[in-house]
mmCIF file of C-alpha atoms in Angstrom:
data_model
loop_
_atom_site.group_PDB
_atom_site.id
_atom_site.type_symbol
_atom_site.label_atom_id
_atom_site.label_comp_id
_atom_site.label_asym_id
_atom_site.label_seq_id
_atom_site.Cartn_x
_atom_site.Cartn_y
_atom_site.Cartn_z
ATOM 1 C CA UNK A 1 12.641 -21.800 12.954
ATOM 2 C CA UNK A 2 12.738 -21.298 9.224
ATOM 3 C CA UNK A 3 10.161 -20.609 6.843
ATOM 4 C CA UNK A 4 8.648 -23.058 4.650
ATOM 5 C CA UNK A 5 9.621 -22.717 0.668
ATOM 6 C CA UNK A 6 6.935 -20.402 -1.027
ATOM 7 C CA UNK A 7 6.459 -21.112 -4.912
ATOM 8 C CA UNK A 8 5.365 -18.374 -6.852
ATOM 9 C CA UNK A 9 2.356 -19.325 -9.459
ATOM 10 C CA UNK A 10 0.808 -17.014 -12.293
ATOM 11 C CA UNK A 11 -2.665 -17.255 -12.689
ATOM 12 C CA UNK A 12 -3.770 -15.281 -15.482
ATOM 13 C CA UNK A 13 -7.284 -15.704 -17.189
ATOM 14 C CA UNK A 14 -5.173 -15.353 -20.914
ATOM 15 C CA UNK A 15 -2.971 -18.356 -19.747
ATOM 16 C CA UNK A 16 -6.091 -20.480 -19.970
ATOM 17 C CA UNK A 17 -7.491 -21.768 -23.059
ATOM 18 C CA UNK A 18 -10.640 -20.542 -21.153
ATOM 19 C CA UNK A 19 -11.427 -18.512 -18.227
ATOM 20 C CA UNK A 20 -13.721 -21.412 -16.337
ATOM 21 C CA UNK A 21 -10.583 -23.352 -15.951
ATOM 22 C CA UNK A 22 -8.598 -20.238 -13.788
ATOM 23 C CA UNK A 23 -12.344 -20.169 -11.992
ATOM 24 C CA UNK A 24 -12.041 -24.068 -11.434
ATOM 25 C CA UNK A 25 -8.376 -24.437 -10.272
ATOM 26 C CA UNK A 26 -9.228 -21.196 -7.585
ATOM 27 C CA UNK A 27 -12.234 -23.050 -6.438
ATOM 28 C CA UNK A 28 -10.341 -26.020 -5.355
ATOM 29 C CA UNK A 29 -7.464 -24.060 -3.910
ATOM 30 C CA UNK A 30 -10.435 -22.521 -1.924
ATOM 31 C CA UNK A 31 -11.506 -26.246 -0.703
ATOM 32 C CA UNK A 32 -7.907 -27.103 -0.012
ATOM 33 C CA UNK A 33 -6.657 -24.446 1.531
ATOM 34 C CA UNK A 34 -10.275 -23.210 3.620
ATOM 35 C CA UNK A 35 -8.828 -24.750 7.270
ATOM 36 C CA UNK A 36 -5.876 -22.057 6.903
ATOM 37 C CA UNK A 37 -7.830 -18.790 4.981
ATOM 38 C CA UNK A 38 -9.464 -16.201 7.003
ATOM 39 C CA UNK A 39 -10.951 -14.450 4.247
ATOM 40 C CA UNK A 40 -11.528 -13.464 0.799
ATOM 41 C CA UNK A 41 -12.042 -9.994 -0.105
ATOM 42 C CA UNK A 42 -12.216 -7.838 -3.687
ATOM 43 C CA UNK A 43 -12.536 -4.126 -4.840
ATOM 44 C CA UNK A 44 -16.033 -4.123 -5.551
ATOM 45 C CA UNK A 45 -15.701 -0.814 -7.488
ATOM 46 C CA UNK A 46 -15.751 -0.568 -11.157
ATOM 47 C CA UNK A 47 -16.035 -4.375 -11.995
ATOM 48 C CA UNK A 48 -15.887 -5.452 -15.561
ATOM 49 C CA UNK A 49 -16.519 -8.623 -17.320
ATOM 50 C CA UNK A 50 -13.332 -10.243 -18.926
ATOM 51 C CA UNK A 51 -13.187 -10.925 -22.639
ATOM 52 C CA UNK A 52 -11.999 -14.547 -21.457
ATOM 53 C CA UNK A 53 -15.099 -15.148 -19.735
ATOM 54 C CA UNK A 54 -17.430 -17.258 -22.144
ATOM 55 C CA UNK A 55 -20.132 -19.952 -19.963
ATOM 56 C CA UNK A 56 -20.549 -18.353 -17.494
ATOM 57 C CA UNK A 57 -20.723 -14.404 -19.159
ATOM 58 C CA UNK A 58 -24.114 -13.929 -18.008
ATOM 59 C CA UNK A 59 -24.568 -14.867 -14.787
ATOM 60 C CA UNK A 60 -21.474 -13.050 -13.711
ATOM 61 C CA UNK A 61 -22.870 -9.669 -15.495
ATOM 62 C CA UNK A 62 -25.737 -9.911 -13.278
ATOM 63 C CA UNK A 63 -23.405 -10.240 -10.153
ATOM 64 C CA UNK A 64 -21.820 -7.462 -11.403
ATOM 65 C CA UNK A 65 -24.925 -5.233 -12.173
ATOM 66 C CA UNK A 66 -26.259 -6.017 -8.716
ATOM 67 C CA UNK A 67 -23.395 -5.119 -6.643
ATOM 68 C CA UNK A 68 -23.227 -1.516 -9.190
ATOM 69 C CA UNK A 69 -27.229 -1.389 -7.999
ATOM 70 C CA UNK A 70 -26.350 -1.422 -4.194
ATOM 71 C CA UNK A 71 -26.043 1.696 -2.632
ATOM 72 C CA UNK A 72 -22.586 2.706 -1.779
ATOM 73 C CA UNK A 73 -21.411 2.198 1.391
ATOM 74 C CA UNK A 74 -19.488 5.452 3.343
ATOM 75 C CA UNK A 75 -16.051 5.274 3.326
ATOM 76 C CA UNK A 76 -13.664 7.041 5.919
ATOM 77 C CA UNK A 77 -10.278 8.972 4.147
ATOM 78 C CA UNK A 78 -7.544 6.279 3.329
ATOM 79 C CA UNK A 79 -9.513 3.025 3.470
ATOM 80 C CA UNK A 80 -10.332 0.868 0.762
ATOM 81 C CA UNK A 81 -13.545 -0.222 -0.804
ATOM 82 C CA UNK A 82 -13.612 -4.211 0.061
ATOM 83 C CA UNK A 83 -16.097 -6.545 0.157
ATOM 84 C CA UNK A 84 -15.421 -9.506 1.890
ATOM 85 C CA UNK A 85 -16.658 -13.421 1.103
ATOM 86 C CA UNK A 86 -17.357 -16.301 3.566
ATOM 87 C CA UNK A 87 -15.466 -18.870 2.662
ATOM 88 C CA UNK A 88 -17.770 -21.468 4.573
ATOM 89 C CA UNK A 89 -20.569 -20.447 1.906
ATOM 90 C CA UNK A 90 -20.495 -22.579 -1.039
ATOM 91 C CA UNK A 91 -22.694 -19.829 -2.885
ATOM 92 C CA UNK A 92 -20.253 -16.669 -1.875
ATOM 93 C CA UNK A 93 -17.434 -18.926 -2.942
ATOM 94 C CA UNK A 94 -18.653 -19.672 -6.308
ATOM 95 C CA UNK A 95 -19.131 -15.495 -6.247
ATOM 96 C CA UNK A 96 -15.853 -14.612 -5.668
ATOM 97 C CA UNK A 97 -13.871 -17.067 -7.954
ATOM 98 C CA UNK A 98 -15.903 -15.052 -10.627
ATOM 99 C CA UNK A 99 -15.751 -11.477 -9.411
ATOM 100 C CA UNK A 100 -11.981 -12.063 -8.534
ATOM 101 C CA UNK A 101 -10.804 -12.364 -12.259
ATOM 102 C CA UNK A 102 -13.211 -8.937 -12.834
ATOM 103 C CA UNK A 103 -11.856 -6.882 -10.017
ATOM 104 C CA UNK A 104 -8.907 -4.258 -9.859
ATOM 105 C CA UNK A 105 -8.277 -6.305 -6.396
ATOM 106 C CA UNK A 106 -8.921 -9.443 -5.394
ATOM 107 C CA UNK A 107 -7.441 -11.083 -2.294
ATOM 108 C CA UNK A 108 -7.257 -14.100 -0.483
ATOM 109 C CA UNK A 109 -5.825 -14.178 2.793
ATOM 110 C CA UNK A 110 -4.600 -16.840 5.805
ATOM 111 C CA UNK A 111 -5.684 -16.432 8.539
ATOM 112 C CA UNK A 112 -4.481 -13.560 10.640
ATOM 113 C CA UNK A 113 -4.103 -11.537 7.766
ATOM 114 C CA UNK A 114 0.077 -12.362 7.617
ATOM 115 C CA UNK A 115 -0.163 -14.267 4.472
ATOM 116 C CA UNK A 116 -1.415 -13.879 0.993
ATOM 117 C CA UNK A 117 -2.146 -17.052 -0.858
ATOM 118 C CA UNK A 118 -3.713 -15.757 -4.106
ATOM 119 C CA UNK A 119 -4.354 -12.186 -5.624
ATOM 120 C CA UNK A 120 -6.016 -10.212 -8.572
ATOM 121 C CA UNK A 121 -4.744 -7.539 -9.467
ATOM 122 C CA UNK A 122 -5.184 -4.355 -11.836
ATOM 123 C CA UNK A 123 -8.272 -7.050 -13.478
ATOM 124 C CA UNK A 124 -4.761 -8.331 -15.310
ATOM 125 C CA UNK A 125 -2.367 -10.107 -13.127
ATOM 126 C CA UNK A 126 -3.259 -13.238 -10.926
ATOM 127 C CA UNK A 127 -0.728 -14.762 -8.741
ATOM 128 C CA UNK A 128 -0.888 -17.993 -6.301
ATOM 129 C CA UNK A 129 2.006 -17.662 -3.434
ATOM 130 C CA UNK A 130 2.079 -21.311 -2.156
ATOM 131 C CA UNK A 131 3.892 -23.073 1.107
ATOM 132 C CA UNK A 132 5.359 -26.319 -0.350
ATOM 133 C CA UNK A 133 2.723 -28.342 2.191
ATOM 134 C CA UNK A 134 -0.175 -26.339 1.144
ATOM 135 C CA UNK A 135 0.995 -26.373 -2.697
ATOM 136 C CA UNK A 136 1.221 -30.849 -2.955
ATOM 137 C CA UNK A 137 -1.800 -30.679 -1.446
ATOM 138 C CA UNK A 138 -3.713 -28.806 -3.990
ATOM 139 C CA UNK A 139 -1.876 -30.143 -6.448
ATOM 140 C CA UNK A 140 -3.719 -33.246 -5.587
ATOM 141 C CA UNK A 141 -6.722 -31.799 -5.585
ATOM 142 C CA UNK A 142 -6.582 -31.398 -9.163
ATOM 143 C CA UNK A 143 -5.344 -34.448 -10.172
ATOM 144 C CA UNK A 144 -8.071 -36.287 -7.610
ATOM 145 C CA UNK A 145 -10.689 -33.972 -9.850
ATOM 146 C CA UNK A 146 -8.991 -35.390 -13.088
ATOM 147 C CA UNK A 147 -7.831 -32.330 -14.172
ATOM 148 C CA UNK A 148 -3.679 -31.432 -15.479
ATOM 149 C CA UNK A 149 -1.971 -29.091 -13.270
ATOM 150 C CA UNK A 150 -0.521 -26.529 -15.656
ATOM 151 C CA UNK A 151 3.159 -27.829 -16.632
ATOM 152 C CA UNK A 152 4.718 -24.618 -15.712
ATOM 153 C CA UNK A 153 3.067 -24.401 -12.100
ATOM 154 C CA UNK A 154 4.751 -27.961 -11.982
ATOM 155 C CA UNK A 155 8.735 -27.029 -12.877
ATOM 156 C CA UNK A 156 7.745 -23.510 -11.136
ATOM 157 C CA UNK A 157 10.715 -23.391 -8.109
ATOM 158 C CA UNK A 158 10.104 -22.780 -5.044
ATOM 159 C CA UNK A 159 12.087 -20.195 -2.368
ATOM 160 C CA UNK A 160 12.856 -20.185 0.758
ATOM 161 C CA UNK A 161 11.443 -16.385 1.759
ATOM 162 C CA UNK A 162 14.458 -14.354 3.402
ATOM 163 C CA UNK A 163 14.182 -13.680 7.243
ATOM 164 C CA UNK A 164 12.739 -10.620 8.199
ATOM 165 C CA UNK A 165 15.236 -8.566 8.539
ATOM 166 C CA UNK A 166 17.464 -9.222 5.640
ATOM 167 C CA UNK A 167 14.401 -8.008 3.097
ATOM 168 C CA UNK A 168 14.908 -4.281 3.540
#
């Protein structure tokens, strides 16, 4: 059986003429996409508030400053620092589409952990990785909302992903 086409879709807060529009477009991938994600999970260490940020700048800071006032959990050798999001949660989602631009790592994951739809990374780089199903779909989503889909997310190509044993 092959694999359905994957297109590959930057997500950068500078690519946005403002940072609540990359918060937007990952909330609605979050509605579209919730009957296939397991979970949503950042770094909660060292979090820092984007220049890009501008409404909601305050609010987020005191997300930030609370999760810096929680005591820190113990963590065994070789495990990462993660705090994980329930998607289900309309509050913890709004949380997370925030705290994911501010994060060295932010992930969002299918479910059984095989597939990673959307990720944050070094508080710089944002990437969607979308199956062509899941991708007209949220596509949708934002048009439905009245909202442009970015014109390069809509030439991006997608790519069939090589089988498993031809990507070593």
């Amino acid at each position: 059986m092959a694999e359905e086409a994957v297109t590959t879709l930057r997500a950068e807060l500078r690519r946005f003429g403002r940072a609540e529009e990359a918060f937007a477009l990952l909330e609605t991938f979050l509605e579209v996409a919730r009957p296939r994600l397991e979970t949503a999970s950042l770094d909660p260490r060292q979090l820092y508030l984007p220049e890009e940020m501008t409404d909601d700048r305050a609010v987020v800071r005191d997300l930030i400053d609370a999760i810096g006032n929680e005591p820190e959990r113990q963590r065994r050798l070789l495990v990462v620092a993660e705090r994980s999001y329930d998607l289900d949660d309309p509050q913890a989602r709004w949380d997370f589409t925030r705290l994911a631009y501010c994060s060295d790592l932010a992930t969002v994951w299918s479910r059984g952990r095989r597939t990673t739809y959307f990720e944050v990374t070094d508080k710089s780089r944002a990437t969607y990785w979308l199956p062509d199903t899941l991708k007209i779909q949220y596509f949708d989503a934002i048009a439905a909302k009245g909202w442009a889909v970015p014109e390069d997310w809509l030439s991006a190509p997608s790519k069939t992903p090589k089988p498993w044993w031809r990507r070593f």
